Each structure stands twice: as C-alpha cells, then as structure tokens.
PDB file of C-alpha atoms in Angstrom:
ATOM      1  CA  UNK A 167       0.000   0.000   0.000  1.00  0.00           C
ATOM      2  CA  UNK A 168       0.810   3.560  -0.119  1.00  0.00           C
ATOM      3  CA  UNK A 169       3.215   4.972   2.599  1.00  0.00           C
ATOM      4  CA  UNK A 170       5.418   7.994   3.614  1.00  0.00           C
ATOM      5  CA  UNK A 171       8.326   8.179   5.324  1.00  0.00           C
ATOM      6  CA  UNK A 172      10.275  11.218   6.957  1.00  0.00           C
ATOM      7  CA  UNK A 173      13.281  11.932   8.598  1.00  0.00           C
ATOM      8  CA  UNK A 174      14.042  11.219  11.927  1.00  0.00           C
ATOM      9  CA  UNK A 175      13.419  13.710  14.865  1.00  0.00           C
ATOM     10  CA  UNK A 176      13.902  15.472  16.820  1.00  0.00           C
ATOM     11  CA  UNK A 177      15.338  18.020  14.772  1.00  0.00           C
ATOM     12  CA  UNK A 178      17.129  21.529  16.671  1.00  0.00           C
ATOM     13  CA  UNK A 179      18.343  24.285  14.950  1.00  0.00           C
ATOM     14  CA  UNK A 180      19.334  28.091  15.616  1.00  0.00           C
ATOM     15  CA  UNK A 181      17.288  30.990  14.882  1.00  0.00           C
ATOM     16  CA  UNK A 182      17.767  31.964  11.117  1.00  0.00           C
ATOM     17  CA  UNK A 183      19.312  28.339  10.367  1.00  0.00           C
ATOM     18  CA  UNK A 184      17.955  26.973   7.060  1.00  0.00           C
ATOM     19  CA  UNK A 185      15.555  24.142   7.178  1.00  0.00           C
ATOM     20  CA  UNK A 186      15.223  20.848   5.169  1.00  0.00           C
ATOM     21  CA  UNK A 187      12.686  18.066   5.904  1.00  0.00           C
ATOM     22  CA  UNK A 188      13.335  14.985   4.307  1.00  0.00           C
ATOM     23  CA  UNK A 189       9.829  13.319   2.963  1.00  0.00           C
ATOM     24  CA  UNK A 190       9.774  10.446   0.736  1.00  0.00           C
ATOM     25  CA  UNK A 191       6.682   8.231  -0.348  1.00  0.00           C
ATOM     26  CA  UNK A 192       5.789   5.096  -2.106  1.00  0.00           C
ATOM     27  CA  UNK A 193       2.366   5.532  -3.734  1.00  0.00           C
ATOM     28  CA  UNK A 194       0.605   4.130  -7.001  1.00  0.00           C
ATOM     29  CA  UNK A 195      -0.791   6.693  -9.848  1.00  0.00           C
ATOM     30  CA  UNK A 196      -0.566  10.558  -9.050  1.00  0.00           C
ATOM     31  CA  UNK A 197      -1.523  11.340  -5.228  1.00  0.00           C
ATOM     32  CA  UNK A 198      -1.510  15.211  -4.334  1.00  0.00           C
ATOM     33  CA  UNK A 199       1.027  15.606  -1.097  1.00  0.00           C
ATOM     34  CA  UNK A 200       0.548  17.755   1.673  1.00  0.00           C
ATOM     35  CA  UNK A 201       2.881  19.170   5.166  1.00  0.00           C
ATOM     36  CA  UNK A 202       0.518  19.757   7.985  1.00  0.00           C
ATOM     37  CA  UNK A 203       1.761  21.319  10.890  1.00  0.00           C
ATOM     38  CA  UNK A 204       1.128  20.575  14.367  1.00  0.00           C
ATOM     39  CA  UNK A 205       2.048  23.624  17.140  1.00  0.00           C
ATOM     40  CA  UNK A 206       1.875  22.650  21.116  1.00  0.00           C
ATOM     41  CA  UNK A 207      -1.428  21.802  22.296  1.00  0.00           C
ATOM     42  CA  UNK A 208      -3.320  22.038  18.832  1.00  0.00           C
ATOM     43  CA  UNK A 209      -4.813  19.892  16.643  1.00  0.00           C
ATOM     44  CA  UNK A 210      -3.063  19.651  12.638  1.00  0.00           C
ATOM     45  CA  UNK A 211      -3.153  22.827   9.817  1.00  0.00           C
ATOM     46  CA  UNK A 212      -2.709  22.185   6.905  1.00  0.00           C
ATOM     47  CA  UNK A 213       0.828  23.888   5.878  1.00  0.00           C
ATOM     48  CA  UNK A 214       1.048  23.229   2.199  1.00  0.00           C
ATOM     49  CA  UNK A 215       0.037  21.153  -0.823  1.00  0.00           C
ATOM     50  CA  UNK A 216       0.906  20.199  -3.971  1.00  0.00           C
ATOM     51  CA  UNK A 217      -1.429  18.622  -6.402  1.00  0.00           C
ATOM     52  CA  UNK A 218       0.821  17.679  -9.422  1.00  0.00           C
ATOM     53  CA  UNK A 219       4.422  16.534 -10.574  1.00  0.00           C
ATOM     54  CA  UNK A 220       6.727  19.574 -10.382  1.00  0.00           C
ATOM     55  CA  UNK A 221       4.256  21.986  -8.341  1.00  0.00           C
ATOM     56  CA  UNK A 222       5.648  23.629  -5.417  1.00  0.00           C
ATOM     57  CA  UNK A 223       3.518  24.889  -2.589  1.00  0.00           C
ATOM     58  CA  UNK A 224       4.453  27.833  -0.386  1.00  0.00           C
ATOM     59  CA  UNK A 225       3.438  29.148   3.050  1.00  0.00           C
ATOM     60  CA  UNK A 226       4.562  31.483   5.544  1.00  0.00           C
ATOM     61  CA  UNK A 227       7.837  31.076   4.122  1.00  0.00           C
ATOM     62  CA  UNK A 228       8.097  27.020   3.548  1.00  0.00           C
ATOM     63  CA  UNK A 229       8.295  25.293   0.441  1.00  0.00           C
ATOM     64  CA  UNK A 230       7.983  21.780  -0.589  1.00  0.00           C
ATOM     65  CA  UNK A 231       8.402  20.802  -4.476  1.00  0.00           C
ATOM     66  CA  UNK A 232       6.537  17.727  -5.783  1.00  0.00           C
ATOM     67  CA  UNK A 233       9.161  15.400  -7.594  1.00  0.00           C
ATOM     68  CA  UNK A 234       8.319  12.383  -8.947  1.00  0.00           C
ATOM     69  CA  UNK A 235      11.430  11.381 -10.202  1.00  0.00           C
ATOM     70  CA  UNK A 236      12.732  10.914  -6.496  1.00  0.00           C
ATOM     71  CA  UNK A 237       9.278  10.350  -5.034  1.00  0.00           C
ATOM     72  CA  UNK A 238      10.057  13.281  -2.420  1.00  0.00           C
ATOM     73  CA  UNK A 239       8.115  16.146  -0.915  1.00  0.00           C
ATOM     74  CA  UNK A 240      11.138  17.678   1.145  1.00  0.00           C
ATOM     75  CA  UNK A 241      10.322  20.878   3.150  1.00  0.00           C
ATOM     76  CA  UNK A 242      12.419  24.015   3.139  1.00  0.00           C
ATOM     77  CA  UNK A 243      12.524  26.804   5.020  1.00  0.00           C
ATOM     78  CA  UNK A 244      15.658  29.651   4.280  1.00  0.00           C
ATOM     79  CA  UNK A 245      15.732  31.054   7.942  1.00  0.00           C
ATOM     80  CA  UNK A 246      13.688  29.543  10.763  1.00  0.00           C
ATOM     81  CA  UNK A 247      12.179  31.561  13.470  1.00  0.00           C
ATOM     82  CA  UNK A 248      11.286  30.291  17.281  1.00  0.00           C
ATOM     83  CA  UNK A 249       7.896  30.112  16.372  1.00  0.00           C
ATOM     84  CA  UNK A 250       8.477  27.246  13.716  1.00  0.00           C
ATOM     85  CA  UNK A 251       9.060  25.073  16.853  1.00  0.00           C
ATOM     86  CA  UNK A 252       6.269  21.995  15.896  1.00  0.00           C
ATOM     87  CA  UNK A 253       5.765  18.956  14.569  1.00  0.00           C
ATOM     88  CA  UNK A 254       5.942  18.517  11.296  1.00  0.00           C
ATOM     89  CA  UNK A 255       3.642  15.832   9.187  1.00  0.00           C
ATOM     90  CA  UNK A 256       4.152  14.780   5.740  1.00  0.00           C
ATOM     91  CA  UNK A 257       1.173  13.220   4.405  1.00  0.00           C
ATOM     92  CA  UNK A 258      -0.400  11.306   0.674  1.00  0.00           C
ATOM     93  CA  UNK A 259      -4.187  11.909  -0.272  1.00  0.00           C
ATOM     94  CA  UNK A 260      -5.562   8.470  -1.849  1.00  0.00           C
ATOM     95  CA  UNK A 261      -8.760   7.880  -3.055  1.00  0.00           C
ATOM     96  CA  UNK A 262     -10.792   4.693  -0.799  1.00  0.00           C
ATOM     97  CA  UNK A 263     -14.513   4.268  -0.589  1.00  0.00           C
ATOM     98  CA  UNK A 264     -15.516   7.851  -2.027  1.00  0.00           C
ATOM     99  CA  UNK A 265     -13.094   9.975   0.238  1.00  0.00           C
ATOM    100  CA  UNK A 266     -10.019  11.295  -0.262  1.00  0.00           C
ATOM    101  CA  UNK A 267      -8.053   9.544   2.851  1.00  0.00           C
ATOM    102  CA  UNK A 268      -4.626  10.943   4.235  1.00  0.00           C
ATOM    103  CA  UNK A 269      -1.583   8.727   4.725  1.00  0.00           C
ATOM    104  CA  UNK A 270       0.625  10.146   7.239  1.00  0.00           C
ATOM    105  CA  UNK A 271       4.485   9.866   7.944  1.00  0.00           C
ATOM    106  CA  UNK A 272       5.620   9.546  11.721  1.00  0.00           C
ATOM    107  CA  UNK A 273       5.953  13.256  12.347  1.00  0.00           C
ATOM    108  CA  UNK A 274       9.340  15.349  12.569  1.00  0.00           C
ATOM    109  CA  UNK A 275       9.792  17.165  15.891  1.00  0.00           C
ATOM    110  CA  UNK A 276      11.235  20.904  14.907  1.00  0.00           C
ATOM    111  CA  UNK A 277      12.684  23.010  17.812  1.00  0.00           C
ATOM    112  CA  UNK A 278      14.281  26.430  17.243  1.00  0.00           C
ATOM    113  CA  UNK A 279      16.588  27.829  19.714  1.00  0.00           C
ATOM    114  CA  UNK A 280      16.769  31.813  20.060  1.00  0.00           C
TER     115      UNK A 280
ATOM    116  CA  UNK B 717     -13.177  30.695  10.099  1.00  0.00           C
ATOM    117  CA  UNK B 718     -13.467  27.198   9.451  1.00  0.00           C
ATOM    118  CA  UNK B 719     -14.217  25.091  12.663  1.00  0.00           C
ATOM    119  CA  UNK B 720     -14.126  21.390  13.940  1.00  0.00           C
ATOM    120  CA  UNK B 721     -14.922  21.128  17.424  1.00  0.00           C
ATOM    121  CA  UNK B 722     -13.998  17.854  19.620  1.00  0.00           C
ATOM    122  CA  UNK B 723     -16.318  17.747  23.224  1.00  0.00           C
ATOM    123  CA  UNK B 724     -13.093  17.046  25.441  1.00  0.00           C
ATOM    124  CA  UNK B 725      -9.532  18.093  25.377  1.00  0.00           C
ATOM    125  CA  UNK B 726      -8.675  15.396  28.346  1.00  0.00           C
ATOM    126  CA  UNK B 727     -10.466  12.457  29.455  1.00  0.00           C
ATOM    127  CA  UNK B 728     -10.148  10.242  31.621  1.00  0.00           C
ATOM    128  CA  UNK B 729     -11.867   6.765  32.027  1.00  0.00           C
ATOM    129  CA  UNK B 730     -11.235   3.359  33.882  1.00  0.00           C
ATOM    130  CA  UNK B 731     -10.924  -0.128  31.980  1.00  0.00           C
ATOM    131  CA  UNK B 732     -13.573  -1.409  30.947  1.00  0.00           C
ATOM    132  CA  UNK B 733     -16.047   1.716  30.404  1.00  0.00           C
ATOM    133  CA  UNK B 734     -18.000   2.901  27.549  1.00  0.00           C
ATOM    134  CA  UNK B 735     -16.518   6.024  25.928  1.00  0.00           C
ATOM    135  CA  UNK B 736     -17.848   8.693  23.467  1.00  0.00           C
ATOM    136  CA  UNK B 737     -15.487  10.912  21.774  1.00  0.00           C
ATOM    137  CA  UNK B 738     -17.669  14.069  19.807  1.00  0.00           C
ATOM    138  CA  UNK B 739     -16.629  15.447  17.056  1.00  0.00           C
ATOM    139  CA  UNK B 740     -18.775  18.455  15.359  1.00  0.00           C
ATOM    140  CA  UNK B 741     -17.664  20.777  11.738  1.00  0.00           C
ATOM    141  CA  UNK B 742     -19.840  23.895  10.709  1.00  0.00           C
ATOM    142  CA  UNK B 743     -18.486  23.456   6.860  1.00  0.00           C
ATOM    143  CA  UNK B 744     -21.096  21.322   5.710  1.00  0.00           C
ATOM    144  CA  UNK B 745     -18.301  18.747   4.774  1.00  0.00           C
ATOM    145  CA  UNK B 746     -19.174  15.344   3.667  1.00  0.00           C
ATOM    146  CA  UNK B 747     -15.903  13.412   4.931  1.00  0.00           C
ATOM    147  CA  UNK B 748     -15.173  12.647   8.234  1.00  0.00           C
ATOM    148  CA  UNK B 749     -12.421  11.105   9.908  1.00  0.00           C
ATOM    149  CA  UNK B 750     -10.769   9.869  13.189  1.00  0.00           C
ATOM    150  CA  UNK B 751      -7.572   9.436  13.839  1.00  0.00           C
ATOM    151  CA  UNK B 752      -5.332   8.329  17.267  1.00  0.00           C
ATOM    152  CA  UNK B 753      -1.725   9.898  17.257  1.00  0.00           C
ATOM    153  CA  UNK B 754       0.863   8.339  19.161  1.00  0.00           C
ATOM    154  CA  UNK B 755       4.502   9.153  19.190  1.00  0.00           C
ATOM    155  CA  UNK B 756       6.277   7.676  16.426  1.00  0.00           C
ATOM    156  CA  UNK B 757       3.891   6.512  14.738  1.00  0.00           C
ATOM    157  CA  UNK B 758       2.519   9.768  13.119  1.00  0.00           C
ATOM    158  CA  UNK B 759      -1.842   9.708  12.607  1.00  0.00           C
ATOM    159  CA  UNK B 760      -3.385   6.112  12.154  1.00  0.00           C
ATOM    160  CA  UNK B 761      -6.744   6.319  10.389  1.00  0.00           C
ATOM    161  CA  UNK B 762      -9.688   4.633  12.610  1.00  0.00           C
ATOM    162  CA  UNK B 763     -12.544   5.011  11.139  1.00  0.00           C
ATOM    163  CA  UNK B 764     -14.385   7.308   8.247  1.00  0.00           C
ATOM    164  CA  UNK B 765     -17.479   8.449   6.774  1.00  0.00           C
ATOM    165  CA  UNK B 766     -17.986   9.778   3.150  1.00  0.00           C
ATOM    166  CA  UNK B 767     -21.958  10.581   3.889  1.00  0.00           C
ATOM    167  CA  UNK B 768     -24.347  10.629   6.772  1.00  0.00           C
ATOM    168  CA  UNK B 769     -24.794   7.028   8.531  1.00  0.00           C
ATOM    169  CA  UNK B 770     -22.157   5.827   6.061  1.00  0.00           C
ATOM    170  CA  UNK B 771     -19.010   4.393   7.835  1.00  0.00           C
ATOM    171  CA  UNK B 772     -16.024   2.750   6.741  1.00  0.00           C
ATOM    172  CA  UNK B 773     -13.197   1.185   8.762  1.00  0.00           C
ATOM    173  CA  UNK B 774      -9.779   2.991   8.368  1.00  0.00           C
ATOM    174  CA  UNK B 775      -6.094   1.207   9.495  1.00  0.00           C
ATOM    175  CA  UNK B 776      -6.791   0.257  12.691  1.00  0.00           C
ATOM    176  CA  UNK B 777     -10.569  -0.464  13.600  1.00  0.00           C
ATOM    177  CA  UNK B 778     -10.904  -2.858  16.092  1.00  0.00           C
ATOM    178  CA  UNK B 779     -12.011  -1.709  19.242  1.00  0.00           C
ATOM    179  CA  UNK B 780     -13.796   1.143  18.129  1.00  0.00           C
ATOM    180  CA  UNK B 781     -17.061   1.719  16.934  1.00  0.00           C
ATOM    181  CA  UNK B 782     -18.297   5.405  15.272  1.00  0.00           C
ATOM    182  CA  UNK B 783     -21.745   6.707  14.162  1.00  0.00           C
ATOM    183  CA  UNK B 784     -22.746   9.629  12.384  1.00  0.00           C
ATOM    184  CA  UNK B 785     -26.529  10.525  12.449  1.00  0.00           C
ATOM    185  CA  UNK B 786     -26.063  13.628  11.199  1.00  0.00           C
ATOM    186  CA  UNK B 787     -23.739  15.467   9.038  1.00  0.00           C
ATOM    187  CA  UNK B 788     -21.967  17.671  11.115  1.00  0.00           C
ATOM    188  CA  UNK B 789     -21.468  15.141  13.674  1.00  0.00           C
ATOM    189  CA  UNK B 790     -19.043  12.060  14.083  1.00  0.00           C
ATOM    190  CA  UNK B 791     -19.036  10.353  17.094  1.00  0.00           C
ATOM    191  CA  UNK B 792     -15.987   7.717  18.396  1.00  0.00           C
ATOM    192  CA  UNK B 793     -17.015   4.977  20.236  1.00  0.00           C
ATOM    193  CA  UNK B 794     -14.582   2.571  23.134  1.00  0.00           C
ATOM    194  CA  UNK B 795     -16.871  -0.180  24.062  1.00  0.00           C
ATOM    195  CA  UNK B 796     -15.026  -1.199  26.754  1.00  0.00           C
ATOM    196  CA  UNK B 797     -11.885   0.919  27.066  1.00  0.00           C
ATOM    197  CA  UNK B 798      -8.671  -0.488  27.366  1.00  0.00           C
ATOM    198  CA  UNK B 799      -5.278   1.296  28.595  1.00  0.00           C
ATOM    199  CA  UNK B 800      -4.016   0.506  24.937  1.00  0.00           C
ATOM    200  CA  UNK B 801      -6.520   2.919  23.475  1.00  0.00           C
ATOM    201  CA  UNK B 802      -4.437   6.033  26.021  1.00  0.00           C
ATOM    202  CA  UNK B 803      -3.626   8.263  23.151  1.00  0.00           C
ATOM    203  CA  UNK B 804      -4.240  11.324  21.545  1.00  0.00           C
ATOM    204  CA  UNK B 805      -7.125  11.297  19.034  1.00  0.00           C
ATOM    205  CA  UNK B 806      -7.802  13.870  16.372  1.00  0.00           C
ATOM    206  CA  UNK B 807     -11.048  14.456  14.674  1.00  0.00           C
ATOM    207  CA  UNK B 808     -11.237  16.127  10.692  1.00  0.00           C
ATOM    208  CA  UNK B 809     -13.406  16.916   8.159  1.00  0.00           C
ATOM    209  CA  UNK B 810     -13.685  17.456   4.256  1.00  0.00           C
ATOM    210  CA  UNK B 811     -15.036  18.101   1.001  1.00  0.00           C
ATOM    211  CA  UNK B 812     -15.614  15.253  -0.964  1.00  0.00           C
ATOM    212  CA  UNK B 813     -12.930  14.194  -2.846  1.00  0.00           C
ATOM    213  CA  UNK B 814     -11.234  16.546  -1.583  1.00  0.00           C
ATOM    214  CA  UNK B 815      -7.460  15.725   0.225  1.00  0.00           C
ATOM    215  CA  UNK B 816      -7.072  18.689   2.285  1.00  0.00           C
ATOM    216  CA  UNK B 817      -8.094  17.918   5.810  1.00  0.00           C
ATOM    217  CA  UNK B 818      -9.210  20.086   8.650  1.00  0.00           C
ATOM    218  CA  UNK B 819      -8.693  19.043  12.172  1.00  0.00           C
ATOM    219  CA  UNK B 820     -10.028  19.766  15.590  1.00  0.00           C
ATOM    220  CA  UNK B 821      -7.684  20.499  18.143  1.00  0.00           C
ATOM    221  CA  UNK B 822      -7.771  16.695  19.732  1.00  0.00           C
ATOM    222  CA  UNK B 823      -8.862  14.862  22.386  1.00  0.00           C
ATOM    223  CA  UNK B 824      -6.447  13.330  24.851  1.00  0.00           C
ATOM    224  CA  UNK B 825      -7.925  10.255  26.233  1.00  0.00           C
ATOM    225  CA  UNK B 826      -6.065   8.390  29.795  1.00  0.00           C
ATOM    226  CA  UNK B 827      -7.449   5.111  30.357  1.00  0.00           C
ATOM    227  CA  UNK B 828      -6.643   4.101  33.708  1.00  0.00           C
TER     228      UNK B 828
END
C-alpha cells in the first residue's frame, strides 16, 4: 500500500538556520502531497500542498516541491524563526470508498533555539 | 473561520467503560475522519465516513465503533476501554474528494 516516510526527529536548529525536511513516499498513480503542521497543544493545519508533478507549494515562508522522479516532498525553510518550533507531518491523499483519505508519515519534531 | 470542534480536550476513564469521543464541523463537509496519534507513529486512520450514517473502517478499527446521524457530527465509540486505546485522538473533516483535511484540536484520552 501507499506509505510515507520522513526523517528522523527530533530536529534543533538556531534561529535563522535553514531548514530541510526529508519526505519520501511510495504511492501508485498521481496522489496530491501535503505538510501539515502541528504547534503545542493544537490539533493539525494544513501547511502546504501540492497537487501535481513539479508543483511547489508555499506558506509562511516554507516550500515543498513535488518530484516524482525521487518520489520526495522535502520541506524548506531559508531562515527559521522560534515560532516554527512543531511537529511537522508529511502526508499522501488516496482515493478509498468515495473519500479522499490521508496517509501520514511519523511526524518530525522541529525546535528552534533563540 | 473554518471550525471542527472535539467535546473534550482530556479524558479520563477506567478499563472497561464505555466512551464517546464528539466530534462536530460547521463546513457542511461530507468526509469525516478519526484518527489516534501516538509518538512515532505519526496519525493512524480509525474510522471514516464519506456521507451521513455511512461508515467505513480505516487502518486500525478494532475496538472502536463510530456513528454519524447527522452530518456535522461524528461520534468515536470505546466499548469497553482499554489502557491501549491512552492516546491522543484527532477528529477532521472534508469536502468530498477533496485531500485537504481540517482538524479539531484533539482529544487526549487516559485510560486508567
């Protein structure tokens, strides 16, 4: 079946330092990709998506670029801020039963030190 | 602002007792889901609904039970809880056919 798998956590970088999360995935056909974002005490938001080979989604400074070649969804950040401290979830959208179900990776834990 | 509401943010329940878990969404959305999150092992699906009194069992059913009478509401159901079902569990919603996903902010659920 489908799957996705991220890099290991926990993850600590400086204030400013650039940011990669590594996401890979095994899927069948063409699934759209997604980084949700969990912060402290909340439930998931939805961080980004891409829908297509070769699109790159974008928010609040993040970007992931769809590559089917490598089967990767890595995220990026070019200078992280304290407030980036969550958990980071890279997920697959596959189609079961009439709904579009998420398949998650384990979650990367992100903490930025001032 | 789009809104999924769970009923609890903490629970907690002895062995053995019945538990409901509430989820509501004001976005008219025709998917539901629930999920339990435990570390290192990211979200696990449990169970699903693409319409009202529809269900479908996700990853990791057993256990659980779910019912949706109406559409707004999802409800999660421990028949007889177990302190292997201690976990966080996250409610979402969704268009249909849609893959974006919007969550509540999650129940955390101690069974003792």
């Amino acid at each position: 079946g489908n799957s996705v798998t991220q890099m290991e956590g926990p993850v600590t970088l400086s204030e400013e330092a650039f940011l990669t999360i590594n996401c890979t995935y095994t899927a069948t056909g063409y699934p759209s990709l997604f980084w949700y974002v969990q912060y402290p005490g909340e439930g998931l938001q939805l961080l980004l998506k891409a829908t297509k080979a070769d699109d790159k989604g974008s928010n609040k400074g993040f970007e992931a670029t769809y590559r089917k070649e490598t089967t990767s969804f890595h995220l990026e950040k070019g200078s992280v801020q304290v407030s980036d401290s969550a958990v980071y979830f890279c997920a697959l959208s596959e189609l079961i039963q009439g709904a579009q179900k998420l398949v998650f990776g384990q979650g990367t834990r992100l903490t930025i030190n001032p | 602002d789009v809104k999924v509401t769970q009923s609890s943010r903490y629970l907690v329940k002895r062995t053995g007792e019945k538990v409901f878990l509430e989820c509501v969404q004001d976005m008219d959305h025709e998917n539901m889901f629930w999920y339990r999150q435990d570390p290192g092992l990211g979200l696990r699906l449990i169970y699903f609904s693409y319409d009202v009194k529809m269900k479908e069992k996700g990853d990791i059913p057993e256990g659980y039970s779910v019912s949706r009478e109406k559409k707004e509401r999802f409800s999660l159901i421990l028949e007889s809880a177990s302190t292997n079902q201690t976990s966080m569990y996250l409610c979402a919603s969704s268009r249909v056919l849609r893959g974006e996903q919007f969550f509540g902010p999650g129940t955390r659920l101690t069974v003792l």
